[in-house]
PDB file of C-alpha atoms in Angstrom:
ATOM      1  CA  UNK A 112     -33.526   3.301  -6.648  1.00  0.00           C
ATOM      2  CA  UNK A 113     -33.528   0.180  -8.807  1.00  0.00           C
ATOM      3  CA  UNK A 114     -32.675   2.332 -11.842  1.00  0.00           C
ATOM      4  CA  UNK A 115     -29.709   3.851  -9.969  1.00  0.00           C
ATOM      5  CA  UNK A 116     -28.471   0.412  -8.820  1.00  0.00           C
ATOM      6  CA  UNK A 117     -28.415  -0.805 -12.421  1.00  0.00           C
ATOM      7  CA  UNK A 118     -26.667   2.359 -13.600  1.00  0.00           C
ATOM      8  CA  UNK A 119     -23.865   1.932 -11.051  1.00  0.00           C
ATOM      9  CA  UNK A 120     -23.624  -1.878 -10.982  1.00  0.00           C
ATOM     10  CA  UNK A 121     -20.406  -1.911 -13.030  1.00  0.00           C
ATOM     11  CA  UNK A 122     -18.878   0.826 -10.870  1.00  0.00           C
ATOM     12  CA  UNK A 123     -19.768  -1.104  -7.706  1.00  0.00           C
ATOM     13  CA  UNK A 124     -18.148  -4.252  -9.142  1.00  0.00           C
ATOM     14  CA  UNK A 125     -14.968  -2.340 -10.017  1.00  0.00           C
ATOM     15  CA  UNK A 126     -14.892  -0.604  -6.649  1.00  0.00           C
ATOM     16  CA  UNK A 127     -15.266  -3.953  -4.888  1.00  0.00           C
ATOM     17  CA  UNK A 128     -12.453  -5.489  -6.890  1.00  0.00           C
ATOM     18  CA  UNK A 129     -10.352  -2.457  -5.971  1.00  0.00           C
ATOM     19  CA  UNK A 130     -11.208  -2.954  -2.273  1.00  0.00           C
ATOM     20  CA  UNK A 131     -10.135  -6.595  -2.523  1.00  0.00           C
ATOM     21  CA  UNK A 132      -6.879  -5.585  -4.274  1.00  0.00           C
ATOM     22  CA  UNK A 133      -6.163  -2.950  -1.620  1.00  0.00           C
ATOM     23  CA  UNK A 134      -6.818  -5.428   1.206  1.00  0.00           C
ATOM     24  CA  UNK A 135      -4.395  -7.895  -0.388  1.00  0.00           C
ATOM     25  CA  UNK A 136      -1.709  -5.231  -0.786  1.00  0.00           C
ATOM     26  CA  UNK A 137      -2.284  -3.968   2.770  1.00  0.00           C
ATOM     27  CA  UNK A 138      -1.695  -7.468   4.125  1.00  0.00           C
ATOM     28  CA  UNK A 139       1.317  -8.013   1.850  1.00  0.00           C
ATOM     29  CA  UNK A 140       2.970  -4.770   2.961  1.00  0.00           C
ATOM     30  CA  UNK A 141       2.295  -5.549   6.632  1.00  0.00           C
ATOM     31  CA  UNK A 142       3.937  -8.937   6.050  1.00  0.00           C
ATOM     32  CA  UNK A 143       6.993  -7.164   4.627  1.00  0.00           C
ATOM     33  CA  UNK A 144       6.895  -4.686   7.517  1.00  0.00           C
ATOM     34  CA  UNK A 145       7.038  -7.307  10.273  1.00  0.00           C
ATOM     35  CA  UNK A 146       9.807  -9.252   8.532  1.00  0.00           C
ATOM     36  CA  UNK A 147      11.903  -6.166   7.819  1.00  0.00           C
ATOM     37  CA  UNK A 148      11.387  -4.905  11.349  1.00  0.00           C
ATOM     38  CA  UNK A 149      12.445  -8.277  12.743  1.00  0.00           C
ATOM     39  CA  UNK A 150      15.580  -8.165  10.567  1.00  0.00           C
ATOM     40  CA  UNK A 151      16.403  -4.682  11.898  1.00  0.00           C
ATOM     41  CA  UNK A 152      15.803  -2.862   8.600  1.00  0.00           C
ATOM     42  CA  UNK A 153      14.196   0.127  10.266  1.00  0.00           C
ATOM     43  CA  UNK A 154      13.477   2.450   7.360  1.00  0.00           C
ATOM     44  CA  UNK A 155      12.285  -0.288   5.045  1.00  0.00           C
ATOM     45  CA  UNK A 156      10.017  -1.582   7.809  1.00  0.00           C
ATOM     46  CA  UNK A 157       8.596   1.918   8.349  1.00  0.00           C
ATOM     47  CA  UNK A 158       8.169   2.394   4.604  1.00  0.00           C
ATOM     48  CA  UNK A 159       6.147  -0.810   4.332  1.00  0.00           C
ATOM     49  CA  UNK A 160       4.043   0.067   7.360  1.00  0.00           C
ATOM     50  CA  UNK A 161       3.283   3.560   6.018  1.00  0.00           C
ATOM     51  CA  UNK A 162       2.400   2.141   2.613  1.00  0.00           C
ATOM     52  CA  UNK A 163       0.121  -0.426   4.234  1.00  0.00           C
ATOM     53  CA  UNK A 164      -1.664   2.334   6.151  1.00  0.00           C
ATOM     54  CA  UNK A 165      -2.040   4.318   2.934  1.00  0.00           C
ATOM     55  CA  UNK A 166      -3.634   1.282   1.282  1.00  0.00           C
ATOM     56  CA  UNK A 167      -6.044   1.017   4.238  1.00  0.00           C
ATOM     57  CA  UNK A 168      -7.128   4.595   3.587  1.00  0.00           C
ATOM     58  CA  UNK A 169      -7.811   3.582  -0.018  1.00  0.00           C
ATOM     59  CA  UNK A 170     -10.039   0.749   1.248  1.00  0.00           C
ATOM     60  CA  UNK A 171     -11.982   3.263   3.310  1.00  0.00           C
ATOM     61  CA  UNK A 172     -12.437   5.679   0.398  1.00  0.00           C
ATOM     62  CA  UNK A 173     -13.518   2.930  -1.992  1.00  0.00           C
ATOM     63  CA  UNK A 174     -15.877   1.440   0.587  1.00  0.00           C
ATOM     64  CA  UNK A 175     -17.523   4.799   1.251  1.00  0.00           C
ATOM     65  CA  UNK A 176     -18.221   5.157  -2.467  1.00  0.00           C
ATOM     66  CA  UNK A 177     -19.705   1.645  -2.644  1.00  0.00           C
ATOM     67  CA  UNK A 178     -21.959   2.418   0.304  1.00  0.00           C
ATOM     68  CA  UNK A 179     -23.050   5.705  -1.284  1.00  0.00           C
ATOM     69  CA  UNK A 180     -23.969   3.799  -4.451  1.00  0.00           C
ATOM     70  CA  UNK A 181     -25.986   1.447  -2.216  1.00  0.00           C
ATOM     71  CA  UNK A 182     -23.782  -1.556  -2.880  1.00  0.00           C
ATOM     72  CA  UNK A 183     -22.278  -3.975  -0.389  1.00  0.00           C
ATOM     73  CA  UNK A 184     -18.553  -4.001   0.344  1.00  0.00           C
ATOM     74  CA  UNK A 185     -16.592  -7.220  -0.259  1.00  0.00           C
ATOM     75  CA  UNK A 186     -13.879  -7.239   2.420  1.00  0.00           C
ATOM     76  CA  UNK A 187     -12.020 -10.330   1.225  1.00  0.00           C
ATOM     77  CA  UNK A 188      -8.477 -10.081  -0.129  1.00  0.00           C
ATOM     78  CA  UNK A 189      -8.159 -10.723  -3.842  1.00  0.00           C
ATOM     79  CA  UNK A 190      -4.874 -12.614  -3.400  1.00  0.00           C
ATOM     80  CA  UNK A 191      -3.195 -14.495  -0.599  1.00  0.00           C
ATOM     81  CA  UNK A 192      -0.121 -12.969   1.005  1.00  0.00           C
ATOM     82  CA  UNK A 193       3.090 -14.250  -0.577  1.00  0.00           C
ATOM     83  CA  UNK A 194       5.956 -15.314   1.701  1.00  0.00           C
ATOM     84  CA  UNK A 195       8.900 -13.216   0.528  1.00  0.00           C
ATOM     85  CA  UNK A 196      11.582 -12.132   2.980  1.00  0.00           C
ATOM     86  CA  UNK A 197      14.390 -11.239   0.551  1.00  0.00           C
ATOM     87  CA  UNK A 198      14.427  -7.431   0.372  1.00  0.00           C
ATOM     88  CA  UNK A 199      15.176  -7.169  -3.346  1.00  0.00           C
ATOM     89  CA  UNK A 200      12.445  -9.685  -4.201  1.00  0.00           C
ATOM     90  CA  UNK A 201      10.000  -7.939  -1.862  1.00  0.00           C
ATOM     91  CA  UNK A 202      10.623  -4.541  -3.475  1.00  0.00           C
ATOM     92  CA  UNK A 203      10.252  -6.036  -6.958  1.00  0.00           C
ATOM     93  CA  UNK A 204       7.026  -7.759  -5.900  1.00  0.00           C
ATOM     94  CA  UNK A 205       5.719  -4.503  -4.394  1.00  0.00           C
ATOM     95  CA  UNK A 206       6.534  -2.675  -7.637  1.00  0.00           C
ATOM     96  CA  UNK A 207       4.562  -5.278  -9.592  1.00  0.00           C
ATOM     97  CA  UNK A 208       1.577  -4.880  -7.248  1.00  0.00           C
ATOM     98  CA  UNK A 209       1.636  -1.115  -7.685  1.00  0.00           C
ATOM     99  CA  UNK A 210       2.030  -1.227 -11.486  1.00  0.00           C
ATOM    100  CA  UNK A 211      -0.830  -3.696 -11.852  1.00  0.00           C
ATOM    101  CA  UNK A 212      -3.021  -1.530  -9.624  1.00  0.00           C
ATOM    102  CA  UNK A 213      -2.153   1.628 -11.577  1.00  0.00           C
ATOM    103  CA  UNK A 214      -3.017  -0.112 -14.854  1.00  0.00           C
ATOM    104  CA  UNK A 215      -6.402  -1.269 -13.534  1.00  0.00           C
ATOM    105  CA  UNK A 216      -7.271   2.080 -11.958  1.00  0.00           C
ATOM    106  CA  UNK A 217      -6.468   3.904 -15.197  1.00  0.00           C
ATOM    107  CA  UNK A 218      -8.660   1.488 -17.166  1.00  0.00           C
ATOM    108  CA  UNK A 219     -11.498   1.676 -14.637  1.00  0.00           C
ATOM    109  CA  UNK A 220     -11.281   5.461 -14.522  1.00  0.00           C
ATOM    110  CA  UNK A 221     -11.730   5.582 -18.286  1.00  0.00           C
ATOM    111  CA  UNK A 222     -14.649   3.109 -18.198  1.00  0.00           C
ATOM    112  CA  UNK A 223     -16.426   4.955 -15.370  1.00  0.00           C
ATOM    113  CA  UNK A 224     -16.074   8.208 -17.262  1.00  0.00           C
ATOM    114  CA  UNK A 225     -17.582   6.619 -20.372  1.00  0.00           C
ATOM    115  CA  UNK A 226     -20.489   5.389 -18.201  1.00  0.00           C
ATOM    116  CA  UNK A 227     -21.128   8.910 -16.819  1.00  0.00           C
ATOM    117  CA  UNK A 228     -19.890   8.108 -13.312  1.00  0.00           C
ATOM    118  CA  UNK A 229     -17.660  11.137 -12.836  1.00  0.00           C
ATOM    119  CA  UNK A 230     -17.128  10.671  -9.101  1.00  0.00           C
ATOM    120  CA  UNK A 231     -15.899   7.069  -9.332  1.00  0.00           C
ATOM    121  CA  UNK A 232     -13.830   8.112 -12.374  1.00  0.00           C
ATOM    122  CA  UNK A 233     -12.136  10.790 -10.237  1.00  0.00           C
ATOM    123  CA  UNK A 234     -11.609   8.390  -7.309  1.00  0.00           C
ATOM    124  CA  UNK A 235      -9.773   5.948  -9.575  1.00  0.00           C
ATOM    125  CA  UNK A 236      -7.719   8.805 -11.068  1.00  0.00           C
ATOM    126  CA  UNK A 237      -6.674  10.029  -7.618  1.00  0.00           C
ATOM    127  CA  UNK A 238      -5.858   6.536  -6.387  1.00  0.00           C
ATOM    128  CA  UNK A 239      -3.790   5.820  -9.512  1.00  0.00           C
ATOM    129  CA  UNK A 240      -1.742   8.926  -8.723  1.00  0.00           C
ATOM    130  CA  UNK A 241      -1.143   7.765  -5.132  1.00  0.00           C
ATOM    131  CA  UNK A 242      -0.177   4.278  -6.324  1.00  0.00           C
ATOM    132  CA  UNK A 243       2.327   5.891  -8.715  1.00  0.00           C
ATOM    133  CA  UNK A 244       3.925   7.581  -5.698  1.00  0.00           C
ATOM    134  CA  UNK A 245       4.248   4.186  -3.980  1.00  0.00           C
ATOM    135  CA  UNK A 246       5.746   2.692  -7.135  1.00  0.00           C
ATOM    136  CA  UNK A 247       8.266   5.537  -7.357  1.00  0.00           C
ATOM    137  CA  UNK A 248       9.365   5.008  -3.737  1.00  0.00           C
ATOM    138  CA  UNK A 249       9.827   1.259  -4.247  1.00  0.00           C
ATOM    139  CA  UNK A 250      11.751   1.884  -7.489  1.00  0.00           C
ATOM    140  CA  UNK A 251      14.035   4.334  -5.701  1.00  0.00           C
ATOM    141  CA  UNK A 252      14.755   1.865  -2.885  1.00  0.00           C
ATOM    142  CA  UNK A 253      15.495  -0.928  -5.343  1.00  0.00           C
ATOM    143  CA  UNK A 254      17.773   1.389  -7.328  1.00  0.00           C
ATOM    144  CA  UNK A 255      19.553   2.427  -4.124  1.00  0.00           C
ATOM    145  CA  UNK A 256      20.114  -1.233  -3.361  1.00  0.00           C
ATOM    146  CA  UNK A 257      21.608  -1.767  -6.824  1.00  0.00           C
ATOM    147  CA  UNK A 258      23.741   1.391  -6.611  1.00  0.00           C
ATOM    148  CA  UNK A 259      25.157   0.696  -3.130  1.00  0.00           C
ATOM    149  CA  UNK A 260      25.148  -3.075  -3.340  1.00  0.00           C
ATOM    150  CA  UNK A 261      22.696  -5.194  -1.389  1.00  0.00           C
ATOM    151  CA  UNK A 262      25.082  -5.827   1.502  1.00  0.00           C
ATOM    152  CA  UNK A 263      25.905  -2.121   1.995  1.00  0.00           C
ATOM    153  CA  UNK A 264      22.277  -1.072   1.579  1.00  0.00           C
ATOM    154  CA  UNK A 265      21.068  -3.546   4.209  1.00  0.00           C
ATOM    155  CA  UNK A 266      23.945  -2.639   6.527  1.00  0.00           C
ATOM    156  CA  UNK A 267      22.836   1.005   6.384  1.00  0.00           C
ATOM    157  CA  UNK A 268      19.281  -0.077   7.232  1.00  0.00           C
ATOM    158  CA  UNK A 269      20.581  -2.073  10.180  1.00  0.00           C
ATOM    159  CA  UNK A 270      22.784   0.785  11.439  1.00  0.00           C
ATOM    160  CA  UNK A 271      19.773   3.094  11.337  1.00  0.00           C
ATOM    161  CA  UNK A 272      17.901   0.603  13.483  1.00  0.00           C
ATOM    162  CA  UNK A 273      20.737   0.428  16.001  1.00  0.00           C
ATOM    163  CA  UNK A 274      20.953   4.232  16.150  1.00  0.00           C
ATOM    164  CA  UNK A 275      17.238   4.511  16.856  1.00  0.00           C
ATOM    165  CA  UNK A 276      17.490   2.007  19.706  1.00  0.00           C
ATOM    166  CA  UNK A 277      20.287   4.036  21.290  1.00  0.00           C
ATOM    167  CA  UNK A 278      18.367   7.292  20.727  1.00  0.00           C
ATOM    168  CA  UNK A 279      15.228   5.909  22.339  1.00  0.00           C
ATOM    169  CA  UNK A 280      17.210   4.913  25.439  1.00  0.00           C
ATOM    170  CA  UNK A 281      18.977   8.296  25.757  1.00  0.00           C
ATOM    171  CA  UNK A 282      17.297  10.380  28.396  1.00  0.00           C
ATOM    172  CA  UNK A 283      15.680   7.358  30.015  1.00  0.00           C
ATOM    173  CA  UNK A 284      17.496   6.829  33.262  1.00  0.00           C
ATOM    174  CA  UNK A 285      16.807   4.040  35.664  1.00  0.00           C
ATOM    175  CA  UNK A 286      15.798   4.705  39.261  1.00  0.00           C
ATOM    176  CA  UNK A 287      19.325   3.789  40.381  1.00  0.00           C
ATOM    177  CA  UNK A 288      20.778   6.601  38.247  1.00  0.00           C
ATOM    178  CA  UNK A 289      18.634   9.169  40.061  1.00  0.00           C
ATOM    179  CA  UNK A 290      19.652   8.070  43.548  1.00  0.00           C
TER     180      UNK A 290
END
């Protein structure tokens, strides 16, 4: 076992750094979620929540690999959550998180492959692809904001929130209505 631990020590270190990055991004996206939800930006809030949940799944996958390699999982965020409530700044920040993560996962995938760790190599490849999808979504939202103007874009988010409140109350009648 000691031979195997040494062989995979670099992979375990990379996987743990990835776990810490994913925890930080999970917390950051949940921060955005609660602020956007509070502001009534329904779809943006849902987008951030879904992305946060996706990042949690990444933590699980990375952690399972660390445990298989007989390492210990470091469950501490790599970075502190940044207080950003401006939507444009939040989307730009999220794009930077995703691009940085993609860059690292591509590098680590290549290094793991060179070290004959095909499984960890593939995990980083797959995660890089998922992070690219997140990046694309954030880019699209930021572009929509630029195309429609920030005020119009946020108004549409707010209207969607109002519509969902009305929809959730349709069909729910009080006891007085039934009498």
